[in-house]
CSV table of C-alpha atoms in Angstrom, one decimal:
chain,number,residue,atom,x,y,z
A,700,UNK,CA,0.0,0.0,0.0
A,701,UNK,CA,1.1,3.5,-0.7
A,702,UNK,CA,1.8,5.8,2.1
A,703,UNK,CA,-0.8,8.4,2.8
A,704,UNK,CA,0.6,12.0,2.6
A,705,UNK,CA,-0.8,15.3,3.8
A,706,UNK,CA,-2.7,17.7,1.6
A,707,UNK,CA,0.1,20.3,1.9
A,708,UNK,CA,2.7,17.8,0.9
A,709,UNK,CA,0.6,16.6,-2.0
A,710,UNK,CA,0.2,20.2,-3.4
A,711,UNK,CA,4.0,20.7,-3.2
A,712,UNK,CA,4.7,17.9,-5.7
A,713,UNK,CA,6.0,19.0,-9.1
A,714,UNK,CA,3.4,17.0,-11.1
A,715,UNK,CA,0.5,18.6,-9.1
A,716,UNK,CA,2.0,22.2,-9.5
A,717,UNK,CA,2.5,21.5,-13.2
A,718,UNK,CA,-1.1,20.4,-13.6
A,719,UNK,CA,-2.4,23.4,-11.7
A,720,UNK,CA,-0.3,25.7,-13.9
A,721,UNK,CA,-1.5,24.1,-17.2
A,722,UNK,CA,-5.1,24.1,-16.1
A,723,UNK,CA,-4.8,27.7,-15.0
A,724,UNK,CA,-5.8,27.1,-11.3
A,725,UNK,CA,-2.6,28.6,-10.0
A,726,UNK,CA,0.2,30.7,-11.5
A,727,UNK,CA,3.6,29.6,-10.0
A,728,UNK,CA,5.1,33.0,-10.7
A,729,UNK,CA,2.3,35.0,-9.1
A,730,UNK,CA,3.6,36.5,-5.8
A,731,UNK,CA,7.1,34.9,-6.3
A,732,UNK,CA,8.7,37.5,-8.5
A,733,UNK,CA,10.1,40.8,-7.4
A,734,UNK,CA,8.3,43.7,-9.1
A,735,UNK,CA,10.5,46.8,-9.4
A,736,UNK,CA,8.4,50.0,-10.0
A,737,UNK,CA,9.3,51.8,-13.1
A,738,UNK,CA,10.8,55.3,-13.0
A,739,UNK,CA,8.9,58.2,-14.2
A,740,UNK,CA,10.0,59.2,-17.7
A,741,UNK,CA,11.5,62.6,-17.9
A,742,UNK,CA,12.2,63.7,-21.4
A,743,UNK,CA,15.5,65.4,-22.2
A,744,UNK,CA,14.8,68.8,-23.8
A,745,UNK,CA,18.0,68.8,-25.9
A,746,UNK,CA,17.3,65.3,-27.3
A,747,UNK,CA,13.7,66.2,-28.0
A,748,UNK,CA,14.8,69.3,-29.9
A,749,UNK,CA,17.4,67.3,-31.8
A,750,UNK,CA,14.8,64.7,-32.6
A,751,UNK,CA,12.3,67.3,-33.9
A,752,UNK,CA,15.0,68.9,-35.9
A,753,UNK,CA,16.1,65.7,-37.5
A,754,UNK,CA,12.4,64.7,-38.2
A,755,UNK,CA,11.8,68.1,-39.9
A,756,UNK,CA,15.0,67.8,-42.0
A,757,UNK,CA,14.0,64.2,-43.1
A,758,UNK,CA,10.4,65.3,-44.0
A,759,UNK,CA,11.6,68.3,-45.9
A,760,UNK,CA,14.0,66.2,-47.8
A,761,UNK,CA,11.6,63.3,-48.5
A,762,UNK,CA,8.6,65.5,-49.5
A,763,UNK,CA,10.5,68.1,-51.5
A,764,UNK,CA,9.2,67.0,-54.8
A,765,UNK,CA,10.4,70.1,-56.6
A,766,UNK,CA,14.1,69.5,-56.0
A,767,UNK,CA,14.2,65.8,-55.5
A,768,UNK,CA,15.8,64.2,-58.6
A,769,UNK,CA,14.1,60.9,-58.1
A,770,UNK,CA,10.6,62.5,-58.2
A,771,UNK,CA,11.5,64.7,-61.2
A,772,UNK,CA,12.7,61.6,-63.0
A,773,UNK,CA,9.5,59.7,-62.1
A,774,UNK,CA,7.3,62.5,-63.3
A,775,UNK,CA,9.0,62.8,-66.7
A,776,UNK,CA,9.1,59.0,-67.0
A,777,UNK,CA,5.4,58.7,-66.1
A,778,UNK,CA,4.4,61.2,-68.8
A,779,UNK,CA,6.6,59.7,-71.4
A,780,UNK,CA,5.3,56.1,-70.6
A,781,UNK,CA,1.7,57.2,-70.6
A,782,UNK,CA,2.2,58.9,-74.0
A,783,UNK,CA,3.9,55.8,-75.4
A,784,UNK,CA,1.2,53.5,-74.1
A,785,UNK,CA,-1.6,55.6,-75.5
A,786,UNK,CA,0.0,55.9,-78.9
A,787,UNK,CA,0.7,52.2,-79.0
A,788,UNK,CA,-3.0,51.4,-78.0
A,789,UNK,CA,-4.3,53.8,-80.7
A,790,UNK,CA,-2.0,52.3,-83.3
A,791,UNK,CA,-3.0,48.7,-82.5
A,792,UNK,CA,-6.8,49.6,-82.6
A,793,UNK,CA,-6.5,51.5,-85.8
A,794,UNK,CA,-4.7,48.6,-87.5
A,795,UNK,CA,-7.2,46.1,-86.3
A,796,UNK,CA,-10.1,48.4,-87.4
A,797,UNK,CA,-8.6,48.5,-90.9
A,798,UNK,CA,-9.0,44.8,-91.2
A,799,UNK,CA,-12.7,44.8,-90.3
A,800,UNK,CA,-15.2,44.3,-93.1
A,801,UNK,CA,-17.4,47.2,-94.2
A,802,UNK,CA,-20.4,48.0,-91.9
A,803,UNK,CA,-23.6,46.6,-93.2
A,804,UNK,CA,-22.1,44.4,-95.9
A,805,UNK,CA,-23.9,41.2,-96.8
A,806,UNK,CA,-20.7,39.2,-96.6
A,807,UNK,CA,-20.0,40.1,-93.0
A,808,UNK,CA,-20.0,37.0,-90.7
A,809,UNK,CA,-22.3,38.6,-88.3
A,810,UNK,CA,-24.8,39.2,-91.0
A,811,UNK,CA,-24.9,35.7,-92.5
A,812,UNK,CA,-23.3,32.9,-90.5
A,813,UNK,CA,-24.3,33.8,-87.0
A,814,UNK,CA,-27.8,35.0,-87.7
A,815,UNK,CA,-28.4,32.1,-90.1
A,816,UNK,CA,-27.3,29.7,-87.4
A,817,UNK,CA,-29.7,31.1,-84.9
A,818,UNK,CA,-32.7,31.3,-87.3
A,819,UNK,CA,-32.2,28.0,-89.1
A,820,UNK,CA,-31.0,25.7,-86.3
A,821,UNK,CA,-32.3,27.6,-83.2
A,822,UNK,CA,-35.5,25.6,-82.9
A,823,UNK,CA,-33.8,22.3,-83.4
A,824,UNK,CA,-30.9,23.0,-81.1
A,825,UNK,CA,-32.7,24.7,-78.2
A,826,UNK,CA,-36.4,23.7,-78.6
A,827,UNK,CA,-37.4,27.3,-77.9
A,828,UNK,CA,-39.9,29.0,-80.2
A,829,UNK,CA,-38.6,32.4,-79.1
A,830,UNK,CA,-35.3,32.7,-80.9
A,831,UNK,CA,-34.0,35.5,-78.7
A,832,UNK,CA,-34.5,33.4,-75.6
A,833,UNK,CA,-32.9,30.4,-77.2
A,834,UNK,CA,-29.9,32.6,-78.1
A,835,UNK,CA,-29.3,34.2,-74.7
A,836,UNK,CA,-30.0,31.2,-72.5
A,837,UNK,CA,-28.5,28.5,-74.7
A,838,UNK,CA,-25.9,29.7,-77.2
A,839,UNK,CA,-24.8,32.6,-75.0
A,840,UNK,CA,-25.9,31.2,-71.6
A,841,UNK,CA,-22.7,32.1,-69.8
A,842,UNK,CA,-23.0,35.8,-71.0
A,843,UNK,CA,-26.4,35.9,-69.3
A,844,UNK,CA,-24.9,34.2,-66.2
A,845,UNK,CA,-22.3,36.9,-66.0
A,846,UNK,CA,-25.0,39.6,-66.2
A,847,UNK,CA,-26.9,37.9,-63.4
A,848,UNK,CA,-23.7,37.9,-61.3
A,849,UNK,CA,-23.2,41.6,-62.0
A,850,UNK,CA,-26.6,42.3,-60.5
A,851,UNK,CA,-25.8,40.2,-57.4
A,852,UNK,CA,-22.3,41.8,-57.0
A,853,UNK,CA,-23.8,45.3,-57.4
A,854,UNK,CA,-26.3,44.6,-54.7
A,855,UNK,CA,-23.7,43.3,-52.3
A,856,UNK,CA,-21.6,46.4,-53.1
A,857,UNK,CA,-24.5,48.8,-52.3
A,858,UNK,CA,-25.3,46.8,-49.2
A,859,UNK,CA,-21.7,47.3,-47.9
A,860,UNK,CA,-21.7,51.0,-48.7
A,861,UNK,CA,-25.2,51.9,-47.4
A,862,UNK,CA,-26.2,49.4,-44.8
A,863,UNK,CA,-26.9,50.6,-41.2
A,864,UNK,CA,-24.7,49.4,-38.4
A,865,UNK,CA,-27.0,48.1,-35.6
A,866,UNK,CA,-24.2,48.3,-33.0
A,867,UNK,CA,-24.3,52.1,-32.3
A,868,UNK,CA,-24.1,52.0,-28.6
A,869,UNK,CA,-26.6,53.0,-25.9
A,870,UNK,CA,-29.9,54.5,-27.0
A,871,UNK,CA,-29.3,53.4,-30.6
A,872,UNK,CA,-32.4,51.1,-30.6
A,873,UNK,CA,-34.8,54.0,-29.9
A,874,UNK,CA,-33.1,56.2,-32.5
A,875,UNK,CA,-33.3,53.4,-35.1
A,876,UNK,CA,-37.0,52.8,-34.3
A,877,UNK,CA,-37.7,56.5,-34.7
A,878,UNK,CA,-35.7,56.7,-37.9
A,879,UNK,CA,-37.4,53.6,-39.4
A,880,UNK,CA,-40.8,55.0,-38.6
A,881,UNK,CA,-40.1,57.9,-41.1
A,882,UNK,CA,-40.1,55.3,-43.9
A,883,UNK,CA,-43.3,53.6,-42.9
A,884,UNK,CA,-46.5,54.5,-44.6
A,885,UNK,CA,-48.9,56.7,-42.8
A,886,UNK,CA,-52.0,54.4,-43.2
A,887,UNK,CA,-52.8,55.5,-46.7
A,888,UNK,CA,-56.1,53.7,-47.2
A,889,UNK,CA,-56.2,54.4,-50.9
A,890,UNK,CA,-52.7,53.2,-51.6
A,891,UNK,CA,-53.1,50.0,-49.5
A,892,UNK,CA,-56.4,49.1,-51.1
A,893,UNK,CA,-55.1,49.6,-54.6
A,894,UNK,CA,-51.9,47.7,-53.7
A,895,UNK,CA,-53.9,44.8,-52.3
A,896,UNK,CA,-55.6,44.4,-55.6
A,897,UNK,CA,-52.7,45.2,-58.0
A,898,UNK,CA,-49.8,43.4,-56.2
A,899,UNK,CA,-51.1,39.8,-56.8
A,900,UNK,CA,-52.0,40.6,-60.4
A,901,UNK,CA,-48.5,42.1,-61.0
A,902,UNK,CA,-46.7,39.1,-59.4
A,903,UNK,CA,-48.9,36.6,-61.3
A,904,UNK,CA,-48.3,38.5,-64.6
A,905,UNK,CA,-44.5,38.5,-63.9
A,906,UNK,CA,-44.6,34.7,-63.3
A,907,UNK,CA,-46.5,34.3,-66.6
A,908,UNK,CA,-43.9,36.3,-68.5
A,909,UNK,CA,-41.0,34.2,-66.9
A,910,UNK,CA,-42.7,30.8,-67.7
A,911,UNK,CA,-43.5,31.8,-71.3
A,912,UNK,CA,-40.1,33.3,-72.1
A,913,UNK,CA,-39.3,30.4,-74.4
A,914,UNK,CA,-42.6,30.7,-76.2
A,915,UNK,CA,-43.3,34.4,-76.5
A,916,UNK,CA,-41.5,37.8,-75.9
A,917,UNK,CA,-40.4,37.9,-72.3
A,918,UNK,CA,-38.2,35.8,-70.0
A,919,UNK,CA,-36.3,36.1,-66.8
A,920,UNK,CA,-35.2,39.6,-67.1
A,921,UNK,CA,-38.5,41.2,-68.0
A,922,UNK,CA,-40.6,38.9,-65.7
A,923,UNK,CA,-38.2,39.5,-62.8
A,924,UNK,CA,-38.5,43.3,-63.3
A,925,UNK,CA,-42.3,43.0,-63.1
A,926,UNK,CA,-42.2,40.9,-59.9
A,927,UNK,CA,-39.7,43.4,-58.4
A,928,UNK,CA,-42.0,46.3,-59.2
A,929,UNK,CA,-44.8,44.4,-57.4
A,930,UNK,CA,-42.6,44.0,-54.3
A,931,UNK,CA,-41.7,47.7,-54.4
A,932,UNK,CA,-45.4,48.6,-54.6
A,933,UNK,CA,-46.2,46.3,-51.6
A,934,UNK,CA,-43.4,47.9,-49.6
A,935,UNK,CA,-44.5,51.4,-50.3
A,936,UNK,CA,-48.1,50.6,-49.3
A,937,UNK,CA,-47.5,48.4,-46.2
A,938,UNK,CA,-43.9,49.3,-45.1
A,939,UNK,CA,-40.9,47.3,-44.0
A,940,UNK,CA,-42.5,45.7,-41.0
A,941,UNK,CA,-45.0,43.7,-43.0
A,942,UNK,CA,-42.7,43.1,-46.0
A,943,UNK,CA,-40.0,41.7,-43.8
A,944,UNK,CA,-42.4,38.9,-42.7
A,945,UNK,CA,-41.7,37.1,-46.0
A,946,UNK,CA,-38.7,39.0,-47.6
A,947,UNK,CA,-35.5,39.7,-45.5
A,948,UNK,CA,-31.9,40.1,-46.2
A,949,UNK,CA,-31.5,36.3,-45.5
A,950,UNK,CA,-34.2,35.6,-48.1
A,951,UNK,CA,-32.4,37.7,-50.7
A,952,UNK,CA,-29.1,35.9,-50.1
A,953,UNK,CA,-30.6,32.5,-50.1
A,954,UNK,CA,-32.7,32.9,-53.2
A,955,UNK,CA,-29.9,34.6,-55.2
A,956,UNK,CA,-27.2,32.1,-54.2
A,957,UNK,CA,-29.4,29.1,-54.9
A,958,UNK,CA,-30.5,30.6,-58.4
A,959,UNK,CA,-27.0,31.5,-59.4
A,960,UNK,CA,-25.6,28.1,-58.2
A,961,UNK,CA,-28.2,26.1,-60.1
A,962,UNK,CA,-27.7,28.2,-63.2
A,963,UNK,CA,-23.9,27.7,-63.2
A,964,UNK,CA,-24.1,23.9,-62.5
A,965,UNK,CA,-26.8,23.3,-65.1
A,966,UNK,CA,-25.2,25.1,-67.9
A,967,UNK,CA,-21.7,23.8,-67.0
A,968,UNK,CA,-23.1,20.2,-67.4
A,969,UNK,CA,-24.9,21.1,-70.6
A,970,UNK,CA,-21.8,22.7,-72.2
A,971,UNK,CA,-19.5,19.9,-71.0
A,972,UNK,CA,-21.7,17.2,-72.6
A,973,UNK,CA,-22.1,19.3,-75.8
A,974,UNK,CA,-18.4,20.0,-76.2
A,975,UNK,CA,-17.6,16.2,-75.9
A,976,UNK,CA,-20.6,15.2,-78.1
A,977,UNK,CA,-22.2,13.3,-75.2
A,978,UNK,CA,-25.8,12.7,-74.6
A,979,UNK,CA,-27.0,15.1,-71.9
A,980,UNK,CA,-30.2,13.4,-71.2
A,981,UNK,CA,-32.1,16.7,-71.0
A,982,UNK,CA,-35.2,16.4,-73.3
A,983,UNK,CA,-36.0,19.4,-75.4
A,984,UNK,CA,-39.7,18.5,-75.4
A,985,UNK,CA,-42.3,19.5,-78.0
A,986,UNK,CA,-41.7,23.0,-79.4
A,987,UNK,CA,-44.5,25.3,-78.4
A,988,UNK,CA,-45.3,23.4,-75.1
A,989,UNK,CA,-44.9,25.0,-71.7
A,990,UNK,CA,-42.5,22.1,-70.7
A,991,UNK,CA,-40.1,22.4,-73.5
A,992,UNK,CA,-36.7,23.8,-74.6
A,993,UNK,CA,-34.6,21.8,-72.1
A,994,UNK,CA,-32.9,23.9,-69.5
A,995,UNK,CA,-34.2,27.3,-70.8
A,996,UNK,CA,-37.4,27.2,-68.7
A,997,UNK,CA,-35.6,26.6,-65.3
A,998,UNK,CA,-32.9,29.1,-66.3
A,999,UNK,CA,-35.5,31.7,-67.0
A,1000,UNK,CA,-36.8,31.1,-63.5
A,1001,UNK,CA,-33.4,31.5,-62.0
A,1002,UNK,CA,-32.8,34.8,-63.8
A,1003,UNK,CA,-36.3,36.1,-62.9
A,1004,UNK,CA,-35.6,35.4,-59.2
A,1005,UNK,CA,-32.3,37.2,-59.3
A,1006,UNK,CA,-33.7,40.2,-61.1
A,1007,UNK,CA,-36.7,40.5,-58.8
A,1008,UNK,CA,-34.6,40.2,-55.6
A,1009,UNK,CA,-32.1,42.7,-57.0
A,1010,UNK,CA,-34.8,45.3,-57.8
A,1011,UNK,CA,-36.3,45.1,-54.4
A,1012,UNK,CA,-32.9,45.1,-52.7
A,1013,UNK,CA,-31.8,48.2,-54.5
A,1014,UNK,CA,-35.0,50.0,-53.7
A,1015,UNK,CA,-34.8,49.0,-50.0
A,1016,UNK,CA,-31.1,49.9,-49.6
A,1017,UNK,CA,-31.4,53.3,-51.2
A,1018,UNK,CA,-34.5,54.1,-49.2
A,1019,UNK,CA,-33.6,52.8,-45.8
A,1020,UNK,CA,-30.0,51.4,-45.9
A,1021,UNK,CA,-31.1,47.9,-45.2
A,1022,UNK,CA,-33.9,45.4,-45.7
């Protein structure tokens, strides 16, 4: 059997003290080190004057752009380099323009090959009756994807610049509440009654324009703009408090991110299979039917969601600084 030791002897052991030090229960240096009070600093006037003189001399030497040879050389070099770059760019552009075909000529590639491809093979390749929609969401789908990303990035930039910081210290909640009440409607019965009737019609019409974008003039951009206008009308009529019950900053981020992600993955798969002459497995359907044209219909929905959210977000940010 081990010998029983006292509590004091147990605490003096090295392992126990090490354990207490690691766990933070006891600092072995606390109370065991001599603390020498620091002497009060008394600046030397001569040294301070010398330091000030040296600093002024260095500053005058460094910022003397008129007599500094390095700065003079840099200014002359910058002007000469800028002039050379501009002349070189103008020369390159003029030479390239001289090789372009005459504007409006029947033999231009843009007037025969590209247009003929869209008109003659557009229905067969995309399944969309609307040639314009088939072009921007199939042949040039990544261009449209870039435009949708521009809208999302622009909204994020405006949000960073105009958003309200909720951590403003004591009394900020009351000030924020008073400030927000300025933007709320003053119980306008006429506006709210008209909005109650028009907003559902506007939203339904926007959905119709999006879903028929591959069959008739319309699509994600125009339909999303219509839905965004309906959300803005609802906001003006009923205010932020009621609108934020179904549309918040989190809603905007989730909808935009999901729409852009689906768009990117869907068209990446479609372009990959097409570039390698593989069967994508995405049916084009019967031209003229609502469920046709392959990925164009879901892509129109994605673009419409991004545009609608962006329109409402811009209006909310410029009006209030937040959602």
